[in-house]
């Protein structure tokens, strides 16, 4: 919708004021962000976020060919929303796993003849898998597949690794980088508001530590992503505060590639009594993220978590990236009750999914260089 049409529509002056800012490329404030959550309807948010999305990326929708390795689900921490972690004290439980180094190399080798460009390595925080162990692991992964981009370890894992190894974040990250780690995923951010963190994940790294680790990574030339776990006990103001802390850091470093809102799923965890938010709320959150995070180049909808149809819808609400083919290699969401119990899409399925909503599928590498433009590929199914 054009600005003139939007301004002529029956919306309040305060929302018109925000729309004008967006069309004039003026940053919206924290108060504006909260107002959008409280008062703006989906059509209004769709118009503004899609305007920004198309201005930045046209119809391009990125995906990559990736797989995950989750070395263990044994974790020293006890996040209330986590369906995945087997606490250290339950180590004997049949659901707990610990991959050996050889298991991990075998997994890497199993992709030898496949066109993947990225491995995403995250897991529980295991007290015996330390900095040097992971540094060697990455070095050996790179020996097997030198060109594979290694996106590894959330700030939560990194804080613990550095603390145990008694090194600064800069030293620890430099060691990992020197052994071949390329970037950091966005996990562990949850919600930065300290009161919420206290309630849902009080024993893991603080918000300040999460932000410091990403800042340090950017400083030494490792890009990263950022997530936000929404739809549980946080308020709208907490969501905007979270995005604002990220927006401020991005102003300083420019090292974030992608913002990834993650919808809280309530299966099999200590917060199962909390009702999940609606798809409407998912789309509103994506849209407001796109409007607020003006300095983040990309907005990702992680399809294994929200499902394929919502991922398709999200492409009209600011999203321009839907992650990758995944190849059934992650358990974190399926264990929390997400739609996709065995997340796996072939390249042609991902292309079809994007084309069916009239967007252009483009395969990217981990830092958004174009690998293959599939926009002229004819969909397999009508
Ligand atoms: O930090 C855990 C989330 C995150 C639940 O950087 C849950 O490209 C919803 O960060 N309901 C880890 N979410 C995963 C992650 C990620 C995923 C995909 C791509 C990238 C990237 C990063 O998963 C955790 C937490 O916020 N999570 N449990 C749950 N019940
Ligand atoms: Fe451990 Fe991560 Fe689960 Fe928290 S979210 S309990 S840090 S695996």
Tab-separated table of C-alpha atoms and ligand atoms in Angstrom:
chain	number	residue	atom	x	y	z
A	1	UNK	CA	0.000	0.000	0.000
A	2	UNK	CA	1.298	3.462	-0.876
A	3	UNK	CA	1.925	5.953	1.921
A	4	UNK	CA	-0.795	8.264	0.586
A	5	UNK	CA	-3.353	5.440	0.694
A	6	UNK	CA	-2.220	4.443	4.163
A	7	UNK	CA	-2.428	8.034	5.390
A	8	UNK	CA	-5.916	8.430	3.956
A	9	UNK	CA	-7.093	5.269	5.673
A	10	UNK	CA	-8.935	5.264	8.935
A	11	UNK	CA	-5.993	5.028	11.332
A	12	UNK	CA	-5.003	7.127	14.322
A	13	UNK	CA	-2.682	10.122	14.067
A	14	UNK	CA	-0.035	8.350	16.142
A	15	UNK	CA	0.064	5.405	13.713
A	16	UNK	CA	0.105	7.784	10.738
A	17	UNK	CA	3.082	9.461	12.342
A	18	UNK	CA	4.945	6.119	12.497
A	19	UNK	CA	4.047	5.350	8.869
A	20	UNK	CA	5.421	8.730	7.807
A	21	UNK	CA	8.686	8.003	9.628
A	22	UNK	CA	9.025	4.663	7.868
A	23	UNK	CA	8.412	6.160	4.435
A	24	UNK	CA	10.906	8.938	5.200
A	25	UNK	CA	13.468	6.378	6.387
A	26	UNK	CA	13.453	7.795	9.872
A	27	UNK	CA	14.118	5.408	12.740
A	28	UNK	CA	11.152	4.650	14.992
A	29	UNK	CA	11.500	5.036	18.764
A	30	UNK	CA	10.997	2.558	21.600
A	31	UNK	CA	7.617	4.207	22.313
A	32	UNK	CA	6.643	3.807	18.659
A	33	UNK	CA	7.588	0.116	18.820
A	34	UNK	CA	5.411	-0.463	21.878
A	35	UNK	CA	2.550	1.450	20.249
A	36	UNK	CA	2.763	-0.801	17.197
A	37	UNK	CA	2.457	-3.891	19.387
A	38	UNK	CA	-0.459	-2.389	21.327
A	39	UNK	CA	-2.448	-0.668	18.628
A	40	UNK	CA	-1.504	-1.554	15.059
A	41	UNK	CA	-3.515	-4.103	13.122
A	42	UNK	CA	-2.059	-6.738	10.843
A	43	UNK	CA	-2.898	-4.903	7.609
A	44	UNK	CA	-1.131	-1.752	8.712
A	45	UNK	CA	1.910	-3.705	9.911
A	46	UNK	CA	1.918	-5.758	6.717
A	47	UNK	CA	1.944	-2.625	4.546
A	48	UNK	CA	4.840	-1.024	6.386
A	49	UNK	CA	6.984	-4.132	6.836
A	50	UNK	CA	6.478	-5.301	3.265
A	51	UNK	CA	7.393	-1.837	2.003
A	52	UNK	CA	10.714	-2.102	3.879
A	53	UNK	CA	11.262	-5.703	2.814
A	54	UNK	CA	10.743	-4.943	-0.853
A	55	UNK	CA	12.859	-1.812	-0.693
A	56	UNK	CA	15.749	-3.771	0.814
A	57	UNK	CA	15.409	-7.058	-1.089
A	58	UNK	CA	12.636	-6.845	-3.685
A	59	UNK	CA	11.062	-10.313	-3.941
A	60	UNK	CA	14.244	-12.183	-3.074
A	61	UNK	CA	13.856	-14.815	-0.390
A	62	UNK	CA	17.071	-16.386	0.773
A	63	UNK	CA	17.687	-19.911	1.960
A	64	UNK	CA	20.794	-22.000	2.370
A	65	UNK	CA	21.794	-25.643	2.211
A	66	UNK	CA	22.751	-26.531	5.715
A	67	UNK	CA	22.696	-29.205	8.381
A	68	UNK	CA	22.982	-29.170	12.135
A	69	UNK	CA	25.171	-31.066	14.554
A	70	UNK	CA	24.014	-31.152	18.156
A	71	UNK	CA	26.938	-32.777	20.015
A	72	UNK	CA	24.974	-33.350	23.219
A	73	UNK	CA	21.734	-32.434	24.981
A	74	UNK	CA	23.316	-32.716	28.397
A	75	UNK	CA	23.354	-29.257	29.902
A	76	UNK	CA	24.522	-27.710	33.139
A	77	UNK	CA	21.760	-25.100	32.870
A	78	UNK	CA	18.053	-25.350	33.473
A	79	UNK	CA	16.139	-22.986	31.184
A	80	UNK	CA	12.451	-23.358	31.925
A	81	UNK	CA	11.430	-23.297	28.240
A	82	UNK	CA	13.888	-25.958	27.156
A	83	UNK	CA	12.432	-29.319	26.160
A	84	UNK	CA	15.714	-30.530	24.913
A	85	UNK	CA	18.188	-30.330	27.717
A	86	UNK	CA	18.919	-33.332	29.865
A	87	UNK	CA	20.244	-31.872	33.042
A	88	UNK	CA	23.539	-33.220	34.171
A	89	UNK	CA	21.784	-34.888	37.080
A	90	UNK	CA	19.670	-36.934	34.641
A	91	UNK	CA	22.666	-38.067	32.612
A	92	UNK	CA	21.632	-41.711	32.848
A	93	UNK	CA	18.304	-40.951	31.181
A	94	UNK	CA	17.676	-42.816	27.942
A	95	UNK	CA	16.870	-39.551	26.156
A	96	UNK	CA	20.324	-38.098	26.849
A	97	UNK	CA	22.931	-38.209	24.099
A	98	UNK	CA	26.615	-37.433	23.766
A	99	UNK	CA	28.192	-37.722	20.344
A	100	UNK	CA	31.788	-38.873	20.228
A	101	UNK	CA	34.282	-36.972	18.108
A	102	UNK	CA	34.209	-39.842	15.617
A	103	UNK	CA	30.357	-39.632	15.449
A	104	UNK	CA	30.733	-35.967	14.547
A	105	UNK	CA	33.351	-36.572	11.836
A	106	UNK	CA	31.201	-39.371	10.456
A	107	UNK	CA	28.281	-36.965	10.192
A	108	UNK	CA	30.468	-34.442	8.361
A	109	UNK	CA	31.725	-37.138	5.974
A	110	UNK	CA	28.155	-38.285	5.307
A	111	UNK	CA	27.687	-34.916	3.510
A	112	UNK	CA	30.753	-35.414	1.316
A	113	UNK	CA	28.725	-35.767	-1.873
A	114	UNK	CA	26.006	-33.266	-0.905
A	115	UNK	CA	25.873	-29.616	-1.842
A	116	UNK	CA	25.695	-28.185	1.683
A	117	UNK	CA	27.542	-24.952	2.458
A	118	UNK	CA	27.035	-24.617	6.221
A	119	UNK	CA	27.098	-26.684	9.379
A	120	UNK	CA	25.334	-25.226	12.413
A	121	UNK	CA	26.804	-26.657	15.633
A	122	UNK	CA	25.030	-25.985	18.926
A	123	UNK	CA	23.979	-28.093	21.859
A	124	UNK	CA	23.638	-28.376	25.587
A	125	UNK	CA	26.403	-26.944	27.748
A	126	UNK	CA	28.376	-30.043	28.671
A	127	UNK	CA	30.977	-29.587	31.414
A	128	UNK	CA	33.458	-31.938	29.771
A	129	UNK	CA	33.354	-30.453	26.266
A	130	UNK	CA	35.581	-27.410	26.685
A	131	UNK	CA	37.183	-24.741	24.542
A	132	UNK	CA	40.171	-26.805	23.429
A	133	UNK	CA	37.968	-29.805	22.630
A	134	UNK	CA	35.741	-27.699	20.392
A	135	UNK	CA	38.672	-25.845	18.811
A	136	UNK	CA	40.236	-29.176	17.767
A	137	UNK	CA	36.874	-30.456	16.616
A	138	UNK	CA	36.464	-27.487	14.286
A	139	UNK	CA	40.012	-27.831	13.007
A	140	UNK	CA	39.343	-31.471	12.114
A	141	UNK	CA	35.974	-30.664	10.533
A	142	UNK	CA	37.759	-28.142	8.309
A	143	UNK	CA	40.335	-30.803	7.362
A	144	UNK	CA	37.481	-33.017	6.145
A	145	UNK	CA	35.610	-30.202	4.371
A	146	UNK	CA	37.670	-27.013	4.171
A	147	UNK	CA	35.048	-24.860	2.427
A	148	UNK	CA	32.209	-25.691	4.823
A	149	UNK	CA	31.120	-22.614	6.799
A	150	UNK	CA	31.131	-23.430	10.517
A	151	UNK	CA	28.465	-21.442	12.375
A	152	UNK	CA	28.861	-22.605	15.934
A	153	UNK	CA	28.134	-22.105	19.631
A	154	UNK	CA	25.663	-19.731	21.176
A	155	UNK	CA	26.950	-17.023	23.484
A	156	UNK	CA	25.705	-19.231	26.341
A	157	UNK	CA	28.062	-22.032	25.326
A	158	UNK	CA	30.876	-19.556	24.670
A	159	UNK	CA	30.526	-17.821	28.043
A	160	UNK	CA	30.800	-21.185	29.806
A	161	UNK	CA	33.733	-22.350	27.631
A	162	UNK	CA	35.723	-19.165	28.230
A	163	UNK	CA	34.971	-19.148	31.956
A	164	UNK	CA	36.088	-22.790	32.372
A	165	UNK	CA	39.207	-22.221	30.250
A	166	UNK	CA	39.948	-19.014	32.219
A	167	UNK	CA	40.360	-16.913	29.102
A	168	UNK	CA	38.765	-13.630	28.084
A	169	UNK	CA	35.988	-13.681	25.464
A	170	UNK	CA	38.397	-12.153	22.976
A	171	UNK	CA	41.031	-14.839	23.614
A	172	UNK	CA	38.507	-17.668	23.504
A	173	UNK	CA	36.846	-16.451	20.311
A	174	UNK	CA	40.212	-15.844	18.663
A	175	UNK	CA	41.248	-19.459	19.433
A	176	UNK	CA	38.037	-20.754	17.865
A	177	UNK	CA	38.443	-18.459	14.871
A	178	UNK	CA	42.052	-19.555	14.386
A	179	UNK	CA	40.863	-23.173	14.357
A	180	UNK	CA	38.291	-22.449	11.653
A	181	UNK	CA	35.067	-21.212	13.265
A	182	UNK	CA	33.492	-18.708	10.891
A	183	UNK	CA	30.491	-17.205	12.678
A	184	UNK	CA	28.140	-17.368	15.663
A	185	UNK	CA	24.462	-18.358	15.588
A	186	UNK	CA	21.935	-16.179	17.350
A	187	UNK	CA	20.735	-18.470	20.118
A	188	UNK	CA	20.723	-17.909	23.854
A	189	UNK	CA	19.489	-14.320	23.648
A	190	UNK	CA	15.921	-15.190	24.783
A	191	UNK	CA	14.668	-11.895	26.245
A	192	UNK	CA	17.229	-9.445	27.580
A	193	UNK	CA	14.985	-7.837	30.239
A	194	UNK	CA	16.658	-8.965	33.458
A	195	UNK	CA	13.394	-9.686	35.314
A	196	UNK	CA	12.244	-12.065	32.558
A	197	UNK	CA	15.641	-13.746	32.334
A	198	UNK	CA	15.492	-14.300	36.083
A	199	UNK	CA	12.174	-16.091	35.631
A	200	UNK	CA	12.925	-18.246	32.590
A	201	UNK	CA	16.676	-18.863	32.441
A	202	UNK	CA	18.302	-17.433	35.509
A	203	UNK	CA	21.409	-19.594	35.645
A	204	UNK	CA	22.842	-19.011	32.187
A	205	UNK	CA	24.790	-16.063	30.765
A	206	UNK	CA	23.375	-12.627	31.438
A	207	UNK	CA	22.121	-10.247	28.776
A	208	UNK	CA	25.200	-8.066	29.207
A	209	UNK	CA	27.438	-11.118	28.700
A	210	UNK	CA	25.488	-12.217	25.611
A	211	UNK	CA	25.873	-8.762	24.082
A	212	UNK	CA	29.556	-8.503	25.044
A	213	UNK	CA	30.339	-11.861	23.419
A	214	UNK	CA	28.672	-10.835	20.155
A	215	UNK	CA	30.376	-7.440	20.257
A	216	UNK	CA	33.743	-9.153	20.740
A	217	UNK	CA	33.040	-11.597	17.908
A	218	UNK	CA	32.222	-8.689	15.586
A	219	UNK	CA	35.387	-6.906	16.682
A	220	UNK	CA	37.578	-9.839	15.621
A	221	UNK	CA	35.747	-10.283	12.333
A	222	UNK	CA	33.216	-13.002	13.105
A	223	UNK	CA	29.670	-12.096	12.056
A	224	UNK	CA	26.681	-13.364	13.998
A	225	UNK	CA	22.911	-13.596	14.206
A	226	UNK	CA	20.545	-12.627	16.998
A	227	UNK	CA	17.353	-14.305	18.184
A	228	UNK	CA	14.440	-13.298	20.411
A	229	UNK	CA	12.304	-15.896	22.176
A	230	UNK	CA	8.816	-14.355	22.298
A	231	UNK	CA	5.320	-15.325	23.356
A	232	UNK	CA	5.756	-16.478	26.966
A	233	UNK	CA	5.937	-14.244	30.060
A	234	UNK	CA	7.489	-11.172	28.444
A	235	UNK	CA	5.618	-7.914	27.832
A	236	UNK	CA	5.516	-5.954	24.579
A	237	UNK	CA	7.875	-3.439	26.213
A	238	UNK	CA	10.309	-6.307	26.895
A	239	UNK	CA	10.256	-7.307	23.212
A	240	UNK	CA	10.980	-3.749	22.136
A	241	UNK	CA	13.699	-3.384	24.785
A	242	UNK	CA	15.286	-6.588	23.460
A	243	UNK	CA	15.259	-5.329	19.886
A	244	UNK	CA	16.534	-1.950	21.000
A	245	UNK	CA	19.588	-3.429	22.762
A	246	UNK	CA	20.399	-5.315	19.548
A	247	UNK	CA	19.782	-2.283	17.347
A	248	UNK	CA	22.162	-0.221	19.513
A	249	UNK	CA	24.903	-2.864	19.318
A	250	UNK	CA	24.432	-3.128	15.564
A	251	UNK	CA	24.917	0.661	15.304
A	252	UNK	CA	28.265	0.165	17.019
A	253	UNK	CA	29.592	-2.933	15.211
A	254	UNK	CA	27.515	-3.676	12.106
A	255	UNK	CA	28.350	-7.351	12.692
A	256	UNK	CA	24.854	-8.861	12.801
A	257	UNK	CA	23.497	-10.459	9.660
A	258	UNK	CA	20.062	-11.631	10.650
A	259	UNK	CA	17.422	-11.184	13.314
A	260	UNK	CA	15.410	-14.312	14.089
A	261	UNK	CA	12.281	-14.052	16.249
A	262	UNK	CA	11.619	-17.508	17.754
A	263	UNK	CA	8.099	-18.360	18.852
A	264	UNK	CA	7.956	-20.040	22.254
A	265	UNK	CA	6.662	-23.628	21.899
A	266	UNK	CA	5.149	-25.162	24.992
A	267	UNK	CA	5.696	-28.906	24.556
A	268	UNK	CA	7.556	-30.942	27.183
A	269	UNK	CA	9.065	-28.129	29.190
A	270	UNK	CA	8.629	-26.376	32.531
A	271	UNK	CA	6.534	-23.629	30.910
A	272	UNK	CA	3.999	-25.947	29.288
A	273	UNK	CA	1.163	-24.219	31.164
A	274	UNK	CA	1.723	-21.065	29.073
A	275	UNK	CA	-0.499	-20.921	25.995
A	276	UNK	CA	1.299	-20.407	22.710
A	277	UNK	CA	0.604	-17.167	20.836
A	278	UNK	CA	-1.417	-17.177	17.613
A	279	UNK	CA	-0.130	-17.056	14.029
A	280	UNK	CA	-1.508	-13.521	13.910
A	281	UNK	CA	0.804	-12.574	16.757
A	282	UNK	CA	3.721	-14.297	14.977
A	283	UNK	CA	3.146	-12.197	11.869
A	284	UNK	CA	2.741	-8.996	13.878
A	285	UNK	CA	6.020	-9.726	15.673
A	286	UNK	CA	7.913	-10.327	12.424
A	287	UNK	CA	6.470	-7.152	10.953
A	288	UNK	CA	7.321	-4.977	13.947
A	289	UNK	CA	10.818	-6.482	14.034
A	290	UNK	CA	11.297	-5.491	10.380
A	291	UNK	CA	10.068	-1.958	11.077
A	292	UNK	CA	12.098	-1.498	14.277
A	293	UNK	CA	15.389	-3.188	13.342
A	294	UNK	CA	16.253	-0.779	10.562
A	295	UNK	CA	19.967	-1.611	10.654
A	296	UNK	CA	19.605	-5.399	10.429
A	297	UNK	CA	19.962	-6.432	6.796
A	298	UNK	CA	17.914	-9.640	7.110
A	299	UNK	CA	14.910	-11.010	8.975
A	300	UNK	CA	14.608	-14.775	9.216
A	301	UNK	CA	11.622	-17.022	9.860
A	302	UNK	CA	12.928	-20.373	11.039
A	303	UNK	CA	10.538	-22.739	9.253
A	304	UNK	CA	11.070	-25.877	11.404
A	305	UNK	CA	9.718	-23.920	14.326
A	306	UNK	CA	6.769	-22.027	12.891
A	307	UNK	CA	5.894	-24.473	10.126
A	308	UNK	CA	5.948	-24.117	6.343
A	309	UNK	CA	2.664	-22.224	5.883
A	310	UNK	CA	3.407	-19.545	8.450
A	311	UNK	CA	6.878	-19.237	6.938
A	312	UNK	CA	5.203	-18.586	3.567
A	313	UNK	CA	2.869	-15.996	5.085
A	314	UNK	CA	5.758	-14.300	6.887
A	315	UNK	CA	7.285	-13.372	3.509
A	316	UNK	CA	4.624	-10.644	3.304
A	317	UNK	CA	5.429	-9.387	6.802
A	318	UNK	CA	9.063	-8.359	6.497
A	319	UNK	CA	10.762	-11.763	6.337
A	320	UNK	CA	13.305	-12.307	3.543
A	321	UNK	CA	15.061	-15.488	4.712
A	322	UNK	CA	13.721	-18.864	5.762
A	323	UNK	CA	16.936	-20.620	6.875
A	324	UNK	CA	17.837	-23.847	5.137
A	325	UNK	CA	17.208	-27.383	4.061
A	326	UNK	CA	18.266	-28.664	7.536
A	327	UNK	CA	18.101	-32.350	6.562
A	328	UNK	CA	16.376	-33.545	9.744
A	329	UNK	CA	19.400	-32.740	11.881
A	330	UNK	CA	17.957	-30.660	14.701
A	331	UNK	CA	15.821	-31.746	17.623
A	332	UNK	CA	15.473	-28.570	19.651
A	333	UNK	CA	12.052	-27.594	18.271
A	334	UNK	CA	10.523	-30.966	17.571
A	335	UNK	CA	11.092	-31.843	21.224
A	336	UNK	CA	9.232	-28.655	22.241
A	337	UNK	CA	6.230	-29.530	20.068
A	338	UNK	CA	6.902	-27.609	16.838
A	339	UNK	CA	5.005	-28.571	13.666
A	340	UNK	CA	8.036	-30.101	12.006
A	341	UNK	CA	8.928	-33.313	13.776
A	342	UNK	CA	11.660	-34.212	11.254
A	343	UNK	CA	12.601	-30.936	9.603
A	344	UNK	CA	13.913	-31.605	6.122
A	345	UNK	CA	13.248	-29.895	2.798
A	346	UNK	CA	14.806	-30.740	-0.519
A	347	UNK	CA	16.042	-27.824	-2.567
A	348	UNK	CA	13.089	-28.167	-4.930
A	349	UNK	CA	10.626	-28.194	-2.028
A	350	UNK	CA	12.113	-25.003	-0.613
A	351	UNK	CA	12.054	-23.390	-4.081
A	352	UNK	CA	8.401	-24.402	-4.537
A	353	UNK	CA	7.470	-23.103	-1.116
A	354	UNK	CA	8.913	-19.677	-1.903
A	355	UNK	CA	7.606	-19.542	-5.492
A	356	UNK	CA	4.078	-20.438	-4.474
A	357	UNK	CA	3.822	-17.097	-2.692
A	358	UNK	CA	5.326	-15.241	-5.643
A	359	UNK	CA	8.749	-14.581	-4.201
A	360	UNK	CA	12.138	-15.304	-5.765
A	361	UNK	CA	14.125	-18.141	-4.208
A	362	UNK	CA	17.836	-17.462	-3.965
A	363	UNK	CA	20.317	-19.816	-2.356
A	364	UNK	CA	22.817	-17.893	-0.269
A	365	UNK	CA	25.951	-18.791	1.644
A	366	UNK	CA	26.192	-18.044	5.350
A	367	UNK	CA	27.110	-14.406	4.801
A	368	UNK	CA	24.516	-13.760	2.094
A	369	UNK	CA	26.600	-14.101	-1.042
A	370	UNK	CA	24.397	-15.488	-3.792
A	371	UNK	CA	25.153	-19.153	-4.532
A	372	UNK	CA	22.282	-19.931	-6.931
A	373	UNK	CA	19.431	-17.831	-8.202
A	374	UNK	CA	16.424	-20.123	-8.630
A	375	UNK	CA	13.948	-17.432	-9.601
A	376	UNK	CA	13.543	-18.789	-13.128
A	377	UNK	CA	13.127	-22.419	-12.000
A	378	UNK	CA	9.689	-23.802	-12.768
A	379	UNK	CA	7.947	-25.130	-9.628
A	380	UNK	CA	7.558	-28.934	-9.504
A	381	UNK	CA	3.980	-28.816	-8.312
A	382	UNK	CA	1.207	-26.423	-9.251
B	1	LIG	O1	18.270	-19.919	22.368
B	1	LIG	C1	14.665	-23.365	23.040
B	1	LIG	C2	15.235	-21.489	21.430
B	1	LIG	C3	17.327	-21.258	20.593
B	1	LIG	C4	12.515	-23.398	22.809
B	1	LIG	O2	21.460	-18.238	14.145
B	1	LIG	C5	13.026	-22.464	21.917
B	1	LIG	O3	20.771	-18.981	12.236
B	1	LIG	C6	10.930	-21.972	21.168
B	1	LIG	O4	19.149	-19.912	18.253
B	1	LIG	N1	10.352	-22.835	22.020
B	1	LIG	C7	18.437	-21.992	19.861
B	1	LIG	N2	12.244	-21.764	21.095
B	1	LIG	C8	18.206	-22.057	18.359
B	1	LIG	C9	18.735	-20.851	17.638
B	1	LIG	C10	18.755	-20.758	16.148
B	1	LIG	C11	17.905	-21.526	15.394
B	1	LIG	C12	17.957	-21.418	14.003
B	1	LIG	C13	18.858	-20.595	13.363
B	1	LIG	C14	19.723	-19.841	14.151
B	1	LIG	C15	20.722	-18.959	13.482
B	1	LIG	C16	19.672	-19.905	15.550
B	1	LIG	O5	16.148	-22.053	20.553
B	1	LIG	C17	17.475	-20.992	22.049
B	1	LIG	C18	16.045	-20.711	22.447
B	1	LIG	O6	15.747	-19.354	22.263
B	1	LIG	N3	14.354	-22.459	22.102
B	1	LIG	N4	13.520	-23.962	23.480
B	1	LIG	C19	11.089	-23.565	22.853
B	1	LIG	N5	10.496	-24.376	23.731
B	2	LIG	FE1	20.847	-25.674	28.148
B	2	LIG	FE2	20.400	-24.206	25.944
B	2	LIG	FE3	18.439	-25.753	26.948
B	2	LIG	FE4	19.192	-23.571	28.262
B	2	LIG	S1	18.244	-23.609	26.188
B	2	LIG	S2	18.854	-25.616	29.185
B	2	LIG	S3	21.381	-23.495	27.862
B	2	LIG	S4	20.361	-26.481	26.087
